[in-house]
PDB file of C-alpha atoms in Angstrom:
ATOM      1  CA  MET A  14     -44.054  11.673  12.823  1.00  0.00           C
ATOM      2  CA  ARG A  15     -46.985   9.295  12.998  1.00  0.00           C
ATOM      3  CA  HIS A  16     -49.060  12.211  13.409  1.00  0.00           C
ATOM      4  CA  ALA A  17     -47.362  14.126  10.394  1.00  0.00           C
ATOM      5  CA  VAL A  18     -47.836  11.029   7.965  1.00  0.00           C
ATOM      6  CA  LEU A  19     -50.682   8.942   8.739  1.00  0.00           C
ATOM      7  CA  LEU A  20     -53.437  11.404   9.295  1.00  0.00           C
ATOM      8  CA  GLY A  21     -54.728  11.158   5.414  1.00  0.00           C
ATOM      9  CA  GLY A  22     -53.928  13.380   2.563  1.00  0.00           C
ATOM     10  CA  LYS A  23     -54.242  12.798  -1.109  1.00  0.00           C
ATOM     11  CA  ARG A  24     -51.048  10.797  -1.316  1.00  0.00           C
ATOM     12  CA  MET A  25     -50.476  12.481  -4.608  1.00  0.00           C
ATOM     13  CA  ARG A  26     -46.554  12.166  -4.749  1.00  0.00           C
ATOM     14  CA  PRO A  27     -46.606   8.072  -4.295  1.00  0.00           C
ATOM     15  CA  MET A  28     -49.176   7.733  -6.597  1.00  0.00           C
ATOM     16  CA  LEU A  29     -47.456   9.615  -9.422  1.00  0.00           C
ATOM     17  CA  ALA A  30     -44.217   7.490  -8.732  1.00  0.00           C
ATOM     18  CA  TYR A  31     -46.041   4.388  -9.014  1.00  0.00           C
ATOM     19  CA  ALA A  32     -48.061   5.359 -11.725  1.00  0.00           C
ATOM     20  CA  ALA A  33     -45.070   6.347 -13.770  1.00  0.00           C
ATOM     21  CA  ALA A  34     -43.328   3.265 -13.140  1.00  0.00           C
ATOM     22  CA  HIS A  35     -46.171   1.448 -14.284  1.00  0.00           C
ATOM     23  CA  ALA A  36     -46.433   3.409 -17.455  1.00  0.00           C
ATOM     24  CA  CYS A  37     -42.860   2.167 -17.938  1.00  0.00           C
ATOM     25  CA  GLY A  38     -43.295  -1.385 -17.251  1.00  0.00           C
ATOM     26  CA  ALA A  39     -42.054  -1.912 -13.608  1.00  0.00           C
ATOM     27  CA  ASP A  40     -44.143  -3.668 -10.891  1.00  0.00           C
ATOM     28  CA  ALA A  41     -45.700  -1.852  -7.778  1.00  0.00           C
ATOM     29  CA  GLU A  42     -43.418  -3.432  -5.254  1.00  0.00           C
ATOM     30  CA  ALA A  43     -40.018  -1.777  -7.041  1.00  0.00           C
ATOM     31  CA  THR A  44     -41.810   1.258  -6.390  1.00  0.00           C
ATOM     32  CA  ASP A  45     -42.646   0.792  -2.723  1.00  0.00           C
ATOM     33  CA  ALA A  46     -39.222   2.485  -1.536  1.00  0.00           C
ATOM     34  CA  PRO A  47     -39.142   5.505  -3.778  1.00  0.00           C
ATOM     35  CA  ALA A  48     -42.959   6.251  -3.224  1.00  0.00           C
ATOM     36  CA  ALA A  49     -42.574   6.140   0.395  1.00  0.00           C
ATOM     37  CA  ALA A  50     -39.763   8.483   0.364  1.00  0.00           C
ATOM     38  CA  VAL A  51     -41.152  11.070  -1.670  1.00  0.00           C
ATOM     39  CA  GLU A  52     -44.016  10.901   0.439  1.00  0.00           C
ATOM     40  CA  LEU A  53     -42.266  11.301   3.828  1.00  0.00           C
ATOM     41  CA  VAL A  54     -40.390  14.131   2.389  1.00  0.00           C
ATOM     42  CA  HIS A  55     -43.503  16.046   1.499  1.00  0.00           C
ATOM     43  CA  ALA A  56     -44.928  15.353   4.880  1.00  0.00           C
ATOM     44  CA  TYR A  57     -41.420  16.699   6.796  1.00  0.00           C
ATOM     45  CA  SER A  58     -42.018  20.048   4.409  1.00  0.00           C
ATOM     46  CA  LEU A  59     -45.571  20.375   5.619  1.00  0.00           C
ATOM     47  CA  VAL A  60     -44.408  19.882   9.285  1.00  0.00           C
ATOM     48  CA  HIS A  61     -41.800  22.995   8.653  1.00  0.00           C
ATOM     49  CA  ASP A  62     -44.209  25.034   6.663  1.00  0.00           C
ATOM     50  CA  ASP A  63     -46.882  25.001   9.278  1.00  0.00           C
ATOM     51  CA  LEU A  64     -44.332  26.332  12.217  1.00  0.00           C
ATOM     52  CA  PRO A  65     -45.203  29.829  13.107  1.00  0.00           C
ATOM     53  CA  ALA A  66     -41.450  31.112  11.904  1.00  0.00           C
ATOM     54  CA  MET A  67     -43.173  30.174   8.350  1.00  0.00           C
ATOM     55  CA  ASP A  68     -46.921  29.789   7.574  1.00  0.00           C
ATOM     56  CA  ASP A  69     -48.147  30.031  10.920  1.00  0.00           C
ATOM     57  CA  ASP A  70     -51.003  27.574  10.700  1.00  0.00           C
ATOM     58  CA  ALA A  71     -53.073  25.316  13.444  1.00  0.00           C
ATOM     59  CA  LEU A  72     -54.806  22.984  10.388  1.00  0.00           C
ATOM     60  CA  ARG A  73     -53.483  20.297   8.530  1.00  0.00           C
ATOM     61  CA  ARG A  74     -55.539  17.466   6.970  1.00  0.00           C
ATOM     62  CA  GLY A  75     -58.311  18.691   9.545  1.00  0.00           C
ATOM     63  CA  GLN A  76     -56.211  17.884  12.167  1.00  0.00           C
ATOM     64  CA  PRO A  77     -54.073  20.022  14.434  1.00  0.00           C
ATOM     65  CA  THR A  78     -50.445  20.594  13.080  1.00  0.00           C
ATOM     66  CA  VAL A  79     -47.653  18.872  14.672  1.00  0.00           C
ATOM     67  CA  HIS A  80     -46.448  21.974  16.586  1.00  0.00           C
ATOM     68  CA  VAL A  81     -50.187  22.500  17.682  1.00  0.00           C
ATOM     69  CA  ALA A  82     -50.467  18.868  18.872  1.00  0.00           C
ATOM     70  CA  PHE A  83     -47.275  18.547  20.466  1.00  0.00           C
ATOM     71  CA  ASP A  84     -45.370  21.730  20.360  1.00  0.00           C
ATOM     72  CA  GLU A  85     -42.418  23.364  18.243  1.00  0.00           C
ATOM     73  CA  ALA A  86     -39.331  21.752  19.151  1.00  0.00           C
ATOM     74  CA  THR A  87     -41.301  18.496  18.652  1.00  0.00           C
ATOM     75  CA  ALA A  88     -42.097  19.566  15.104  1.00  0.00           C
ATOM     76  CA  ILE A  89     -38.854  20.545  14.389  1.00  0.00           C
ATOM     77  CA  LEU A  90     -37.356  17.416  15.358  1.00  0.00           C
ATOM     78  CA  ALA A  91     -40.229  15.118  13.831  1.00  0.00           C
ATOM     79  CA  GLY A  92     -39.615  16.930  10.487  1.00  0.00           C
ATOM     80  CA  ASP A  93     -36.009  16.351  10.429  1.00  0.00           C
ATOM     81  CA  ALA A  94     -36.566  12.751  11.466  1.00  0.00           C
ATOM     82  CA  LEU A  95     -38.960  12.520   8.667  1.00  0.00           C
ATOM     83  CA  GLN A  96     -36.501  13.818   5.787  1.00  0.00           C
ATOM     84  CA  THR A  97     -33.922  11.417   7.165  1.00  0.00           C
ATOM     85  CA  LEU A  98     -36.276   8.490   7.235  1.00  0.00           C
ATOM     86  CA  ALA A  99     -37.061   9.648   3.444  1.00  0.00           C
ATOM     87  CA  PHE A 100     -33.116   8.929   2.377  1.00  0.00           C
ATOM     88  CA  SER A 101     -32.837   5.769   4.564  1.00  0.00           C
ATOM     89  CA  THR A 102     -35.803   4.174   2.897  1.00  0.00           C
ATOM     90  CA  LEU A 103     -34.152   4.909  -0.514  1.00  0.00           C
ATOM     91  CA  ALA A 104     -30.590   3.923   0.379  1.00  0.00           C
ATOM     92  CA  THR A 105     -31.940   0.647   1.721  1.00  0.00           C
ATOM     93  CA  SER A 106     -34.261  -0.022  -1.393  1.00  0.00           C
ATOM     94  CA  PRO A 107     -33.644  -3.548  -2.836  1.00  0.00           C
ATOM     95  CA  LEU A 108     -33.196  -2.061  -6.577  1.00  0.00           C
ATOM     96  CA  PRO A 109     -30.068  -2.203  -8.492  1.00  0.00           C
ATOM     97  CA  SER A 110     -27.386   0.335  -6.710  1.00  0.00           C
ATOM     98  CA  GLN A 111     -26.745   2.433  -9.905  1.00  0.00           C
ATOM     99  CA  ARG A 112     -30.666   3.180  -9.929  1.00  0.00           C
ATOM    100  CA  VAL A 113     -30.880   4.150  -6.124  1.00  0.00           C
ATOM    101  CA  VAL A 114     -27.704   6.408  -6.238  1.00  0.00           C
ATOM    102  CA  ALA A 115     -29.735   8.007  -9.201  1.00  0.00           C
ATOM    103  CA  MET A 116     -32.881   8.108  -7.202  1.00  0.00           C
ATOM    104  CA  LEU A 117     -30.981   9.713  -3.895  1.00  0.00           C
ATOM    105  CA  ALA A 118     -29.525  12.476  -6.154  1.00  0.00           C
ATOM    106  CA  GLU A 119     -32.844  13.528  -7.664  1.00  0.00           C
ATOM    107  CA  LEU A 120     -34.884  13.298  -4.350  1.00  0.00           C
ATOM    108  CA  ALA A 121     -32.210  15.723  -2.858  1.00  0.00           C
ATOM    109  CA  HIS A 122     -31.673  17.753  -5.625  1.00  0.00           C
ATOM    110  CA  ALA A 123     -35.778  18.412  -5.619  1.00  0.00           C
ATOM    111  CA  SER A 124     -35.833  18.918  -1.927  1.00  0.00           C
ATOM    112  CA  GLY A 125     -32.814  21.448  -1.257  1.00  0.00           C
ATOM    113  CA  ALA A 126     -32.214  24.686  -2.181  1.00  0.00           C
ATOM    114  CA  ALA A 127     -32.669  24.337  -6.065  1.00  0.00           C
ATOM    115  CA  GLY A 128     -36.030  22.612  -5.449  1.00  0.00           C
ATOM    116  CA  MET A 129     -38.826  22.642  -2.425  1.00  0.00           C
ATOM    117  CA  CYS A 130     -36.548  24.624   0.153  1.00  0.00           C
ATOM    118  CA  GLY A 131     -35.329  27.376  -2.351  1.00  0.00           C
ATOM    119  CA  GLY A 132     -38.992  27.751  -3.177  1.00  0.00           C
ATOM    120  CA  GLN A 133     -40.116  28.179   0.037  1.00  0.00           C
ATOM    121  CA  ALA A 134     -37.628  30.745   0.678  1.00  0.00           C
ATOM    122  CA  PHE A 135     -38.931  32.412  -2.650  1.00  0.00           C
ATOM    123  CA  ASP A 136     -42.622  32.135  -1.063  1.00  0.00           C
ATOM    124  CA  LEU A 137     -41.779  33.755   1.981  1.00  0.00           C
ATOM    125  CA  ALA A 138     -39.734  36.621   0.615  1.00  0.00           C
ATOM    126  CA  ALA A 139     -43.102  37.153  -1.671  1.00  0.00           C
ATOM    127  CA  THR A 140     -45.316  37.098   1.210  1.00  0.00           C
ATOM    128  CA  GLY A 141     -47.042  40.643   1.269  1.00  0.00           C
ATOM    129  CA  GLN A 142     -45.583  41.701  -2.084  1.00  0.00           C
ATOM    130  CA  ALA A 143     -48.542  40.287  -3.958  1.00  0.00           C
ATOM    131  CA  ALA A 144     -48.878  43.798  -6.137  1.00  0.00           C
ATOM    132  CA  THR A 145     -45.278  43.952  -7.153  1.00  0.00           C
ATOM    133  CA  THR A 146     -44.729  39.943  -8.006  1.00  0.00           C
ATOM    134  CA  THR A 147     -44.446  39.068 -11.715  1.00  0.00           C
ATOM    135  CA  LEU A 148     -46.292  36.257 -13.277  1.00  0.00           C
ATOM    136  CA  ALA A 149     -42.788  35.106 -14.417  1.00  0.00           C
ATOM    137  CA  VAL A 150     -41.509  35.076 -10.531  1.00  0.00           C
ATOM    138  CA  LEU A 151     -44.813  33.410  -9.096  1.00  0.00           C
ATOM    139  CA  GLU A 152     -44.233  30.249 -11.659  1.00  0.00           C
ATOM    140  CA  HIS A 153     -40.617  30.054 -11.094  1.00  0.00           C
ATOM    141  CA  LEU A 154     -41.204  30.318  -7.440  1.00  0.00           C
ATOM    142  CA  HIS A 155     -43.904  27.686  -7.639  1.00  0.00           C
ATOM    143  CA  ALA A 156     -41.509  25.526  -9.990  1.00  0.00           C
ATOM    144  CA  LEU A 157     -39.577  25.231  -7.228  1.00  0.00           C
ATOM    145  CA  LYS A 158     -41.730  24.999  -4.038  1.00  0.00           C
ATOM    146  CA  THR A 159     -44.802  22.542  -5.450  1.00  0.00           C
ATOM    147  CA  GLY A 160     -43.229  21.524  -9.028  1.00  0.00           C
ATOM    148  CA  ALA A 161     -39.890  20.159  -7.700  1.00  0.00           C
ATOM    149  CA  LEU A 162     -41.048  17.295  -5.473  1.00  0.00           C
ATOM    150  CA  LEU A 163     -43.920  16.595  -7.926  1.00  0.00           C
ATOM    151  CA  ARG A 164     -41.550  16.193 -10.683  1.00  0.00           C
ATOM    152  CA  ALA A 165     -39.202  14.118  -8.642  1.00  0.00           C
ATOM    153  CA  ALA A 166     -42.012  11.683  -7.620  1.00  0.00           C
ATOM    154  CA  VAL A 167     -42.461  11.032 -11.513  1.00  0.00           C
ATOM    155  CA  ARG A 168     -38.715  10.876 -11.927  1.00  0.00           C
ATOM    156  CA  LEU A 169     -38.575   8.184  -9.206  1.00  0.00           C
ATOM    157  CA  GLY A 170     -40.732   5.887 -10.770  1.00  0.00           C
ATOM    158  CA  ALA A 171     -39.306   6.242 -14.272  1.00  0.00           C
ATOM    159  CA  ILE A 172     -35.726   5.702 -12.601  1.00  0.00           C
ATOM    160  CA  ALA A 173     -37.373   2.681 -10.553  1.00  0.00           C
ATOM    161  CA  ALA A 174     -38.233   1.131 -13.780  1.00  0.00           C
ATOM    162  CA  GLY A 175     -35.290   1.836 -15.715  1.00  0.00           C
ATOM    163  CA  ALA A 176     -37.081   4.034 -18.452  1.00  0.00           C
ATOM    164  CA  ASP A 177     -35.027   5.693 -21.522  1.00  0.00           C
ATOM    165  CA  ASP A 178     -34.214   8.968 -21.861  1.00  0.00           C
ATOM    166  CA  ALA A 179     -36.847   9.873 -24.446  1.00  0.00           C
ATOM    167  CA  THR A 180     -39.529   8.415 -22.202  1.00  0.00           C
ATOM    168  CA  ARG A 181     -38.018  10.263 -19.301  1.00  0.00           C
ATOM    169  CA  ALA A 182     -38.183  13.293 -21.218  1.00  0.00           C
ATOM    170  CA  ARG A 183     -42.005  12.992 -21.943  1.00  0.00           C
ATOM    171  CA  LEU A 184     -42.556  12.291 -18.539  1.00  0.00           C
ATOM    172  CA  ASP A 185     -41.056  15.620 -17.367  1.00  0.00           C
ATOM    173  CA  ASP A 186     -42.721  17.592 -19.629  1.00  0.00           C
ATOM    174  CA  PHE A 187     -46.209  15.788 -18.067  1.00  0.00           C
ATOM    175  CA  ALA A 188     -44.765  16.591 -14.707  1.00  0.00           C
ATOM    176  CA  ASN A 189     -44.128  20.189 -15.135  1.00  0.00           C
ATOM    177  CA  ALA A 190     -47.445  20.603 -16.487  1.00  0.00           C
ATOM    178  CA  LEU A 191     -49.055  18.830 -13.547  1.00  0.00           C
ATOM    179  CA  GLY A 192     -46.638  20.757 -11.022  1.00  0.00           C
ATOM    180  CA  LEU A 193     -47.868  24.265 -12.134  1.00  0.00           C
ATOM    181  CA  ALA A 194     -51.469  22.766 -12.415  1.00  0.00           C
ATOM    182  CA  PHE A 195     -51.435  21.680  -9.186  1.00  0.00           C
ATOM    183  CA  GLN A 196     -50.416  24.843  -7.666  1.00  0.00           C
ATOM    184  CA  ILE A 197     -52.981  27.019  -9.378  1.00  0.00           C
ATOM    185  CA  ARG A 198     -55.804  24.411  -8.512  1.00  0.00           C
ATOM    186  CA  ASP A 199     -54.585  25.174  -4.576  1.00  0.00           C
ATOM    187  CA  ASP A 200     -54.629  28.802  -5.310  1.00  0.00           C
ATOM    188  CA  LEU A 201     -58.129  28.576  -6.433  1.00  0.00           C
ATOM    189  CA  LEU A 202     -59.388  26.314  -3.577  1.00  0.00           C
ATOM    190  CA  ASP A 203     -57.966  28.856  -1.030  1.00  0.00           C
ATOM    191  CA  ILE A 204     -60.166  31.594  -2.505  1.00  0.00           C
ATOM    192  CA  GLU A 205     -63.316  29.263  -3.290  1.00  0.00           C
ATOM    193  CA  GLY A 206     -63.157  26.375  -0.673  1.00  0.00           C
ATOM    194  CA  ASP A 207     -64.096  26.174   3.030  1.00  0.00           C
ATOM    195  CA  SER A 208     -61.603  24.828   5.768  1.00  0.00           C
ATOM    196  CA  ALA A 209     -63.808  21.842   6.812  1.00  0.00           C
ATOM    197  CA  THR A 210     -63.369  20.343   3.145  1.00  0.00           C
ATOM    198  CA  LEU A 211     -60.001  21.390   2.353  1.00  0.00           C
ATOM    199  CA  GLY A 212     -58.676  19.966   6.056  1.00  0.00           C
ATOM    200  CA  LYS A 213     -56.656  23.414   6.207  1.00  0.00           C
ATOM    201  CA  THR A 214     -57.306  26.943   7.182  1.00  0.00           C
ATOM    202  CA  ALA A 215     -59.007  28.535   3.763  1.00  0.00           C
ATOM    203  CA  GLY A 216     -58.431  32.138   2.900  1.00  0.00           C
ATOM    204  CA  LYS A 217     -55.090  32.621   4.376  1.00  0.00           C
ATOM    205  CA  ASP A 218     -53.411  33.422   0.912  1.00  0.00           C
ATOM    206  CA  ALA A 219     -55.336  36.959   0.637  1.00  0.00           C
ATOM    207  CA  LEU A 220     -54.875  37.363   4.438  1.00  0.00           C
ATOM    208  CA  GLN A 221     -51.339  37.313   4.123  1.00  0.00           C
ATOM    209  CA  ASP A 222     -50.928  39.038   1.039  1.00  0.00           C
ATOM    210  CA  LYS A 223     -49.635  36.141  -0.771  1.00  0.00           C
ATOM    211  CA  ALA A 224     -48.657  36.063  -4.442  1.00  0.00           C
ATOM    212  CA  THR A 225     -51.064  33.712  -6.103  1.00  0.00           C
ATOM    213  CA  PHE A 226     -52.277  33.058  -9.515  1.00  0.00           C
ATOM    214  CA  PRO A 227     -55.981  34.578  -8.926  1.00  0.00           C
ATOM    215  CA  ALA A 228     -54.603  37.497  -7.381  1.00  0.00           C
ATOM    216  CA  LEU A 229     -52.193  38.297 -10.427  1.00  0.00           C
ATOM    217  CA  ILE A 230     -54.635  37.176 -13.270  1.00  0.00           C
ATOM    218  CA  GLY A 231     -57.680  36.837 -11.832  1.00  0.00           C
ATOM    219  CA  ALA A 232     -60.003  33.548 -11.115  1.00  0.00           C
ATOM    220  CA  GLU A 233     -61.069  32.880 -14.841  1.00  0.00           C
ATOM    221  CA  ALA A 234     -58.039  33.123 -16.296  1.00  0.00           C
ATOM    222  CA  SER A 235     -56.494  30.967 -13.613  1.00  0.00           C
ATOM    223  CA  ARG A 236     -59.072  28.573 -14.961  1.00  0.00           C
ATOM    224  CA  ALA A 237     -58.211  29.086 -18.352  1.00  0.00           C
ATOM    225  CA  ARG A 238     -54.625  28.456 -17.609  1.00  0.00           C
ATOM    226  CA  LEU A 239     -55.748  25.329 -15.931  1.00  0.00           C
ATOM    227  CA  ASP A 240     -57.496  23.985 -19.343  1.00  0.00           C
ATOM    228  CA  ALA A 241     -54.108  24.759 -21.087  1.00  0.00           C
ATOM    229  CA  LEU A 242     -52.112  22.864 -18.817  1.00  0.00           C
ATOM    230  CA  ALA A 243     -54.380  20.064 -19.102  1.00  0.00           C
ATOM    231  CA  GLY A 244     -54.150  19.739 -22.927  1.00  0.00           C
ATOM    232  CA  GLN A 245     -50.020  19.777 -22.262  1.00  0.00           C
ATOM    233  CA  MET A 246     -50.531  16.944 -19.890  1.00  0.00           C
ATOM    234  CA  ARG A 247     -52.125  15.137 -22.675  1.00  0.00           C
ATOM    235  CA  ALA A 248     -49.977  15.835 -25.416  1.00  0.00           C
ATOM    236  CA  ALA A 249     -46.828  14.853 -23.131  1.00  0.00           C
ATOM    237  CA  LEU A 250     -48.495  11.157 -22.303  1.00  0.00           C
ATOM    238  CA  GLU A 251     -49.692  10.685 -26.179  1.00  0.00           C
ATOM    239  CA  GLY A 252     -46.067  10.196 -26.884  1.00  0.00           C
ATOM    240  CA  CYS A 253     -45.273   7.157 -24.115  1.00  0.00           C
ATOM    241  CA  THR A 254     -45.635   3.896 -25.528  1.00  0.00           C
ATOM    242  CA  GLY A 255     -46.756   2.368 -21.868  1.00  0.00           C
ATOM    243  CA  ASP A 256     -50.216   2.294 -20.113  1.00  0.00           C
ATOM    244  CA  THR A 257     -50.239   6.031 -19.082  1.00  0.00           C
ATOM    245  CA  ALA A 258     -54.139   5.875 -17.874  1.00  0.00           C
ATOM    246  CA  PRO A 259     -53.189   6.198 -14.075  1.00  0.00           C
ATOM    247  CA  LEU A 260     -50.684   9.265 -15.120  1.00  0.00           C
ATOM    248  CA  SER A 261     -53.608  10.642 -17.108  1.00  0.00           C
ATOM    249  CA  ALA A 262     -56.034  10.078 -13.902  1.00  0.00           C
ATOM    250  CA  LEU A 263     -53.844  11.590 -11.675  1.00  0.00           C
ATOM    251  CA  GLY A 264     -53.197  14.834 -14.042  1.00  0.00           C
ATOM    252  CA  ARG A 265     -57.217  15.071 -14.022  1.00  0.00           C
ATOM    253  CA  MET A 266     -57.346  14.759 -10.532  1.00  0.00           C
ATOM    254  CA  ALA A 267     -54.568  17.701 -10.020  1.00  0.00           C
ATOM    255  CA  ILE A 268     -57.098  20.033 -11.911  1.00  0.00           C
ATOM    256  CA  GLU A 269     -60.708  18.793 -10.472  1.00  0.00           C
ATOM    257  CA  ARG A 270     -60.112  18.202  -6.962  1.00  0.00           C
ATOM    258  CA  ASP A 271     -61.937  20.101  -4.252  1.00  0.00           C
ATOM    259  CA  ALA A 272     -59.300  19.822  -1.635  1.00  0.00           C
TER     260      ALA A 272
END
C-alpha cells in the first residue's frame, strides 16, 4: 500500500480538493480527510489498472508497479485495502456529519460503475477498436474514467467548505473542462513523451490500438481542443467570488505538464 501511494505522483486530485475548498473560504485542515481519501482511491485504481488483466504495465511513477514489485495477489489486496481506507478516512473526518455523508456519497458515485470503474470498463472494451470509436464515445469514456474522480476532488473540497449551489455549479464547469483537458494531455504525452520523463511506459496506447484523441482527431486538433478547454476553465472561474488562483494554476498544470 505504501509502494502504491508514497512513491511520487502529481497529487493533482488532493490539490484540487484543497484549492476548491480554499476558493470557497475553508482552511486546509478541514480538507485533509477528503484530499487524502480521493488520492487513496486514485492510488488503488492505478494498482488495479496496471494488472496483467487490464493494462498490463510494469512501470508506474518511475518504479515497478505493485504486482511487479510484489505479486498479483498482493496487488489486488493492496488496491482493495486502499479503497476501504479511503472511505474510512472520510467517515472519521471531524467535519459536520451532513457534509461527511455527502462526501462519502460523492466519492462512491465517482469511483463506481457510474464513474471511474465504468469508464475503465468502456476503455477495455474500446482497446483494439480505435478505428471504429467515435469522438462522442471517447469523450464519454474519459468523462467517466478520468473526469469523474477529478470532478469529485473539486466537489469534495466544495462540500467540505459548505459552498452554495451556484458556486458548486461553476466549479463543476471548471472540473468538467479540466478532466477532459487532463486526458487529452495524457494522450499527447503518450505519443510525444518518453518513459523516463513520464514515469510510465510511453507509446502503449498505439501498441494496444487504444482510442485516443490524437488517434481520432490528430495531434494538432488535440492541442486546439486543449486551448478551447483552457478558455472554458477560465470562464468558469470568473464567476466565482473567492480566491481561485490555485485552481487556475492547477488548470494550467493539467494542460502544460510534461509528465
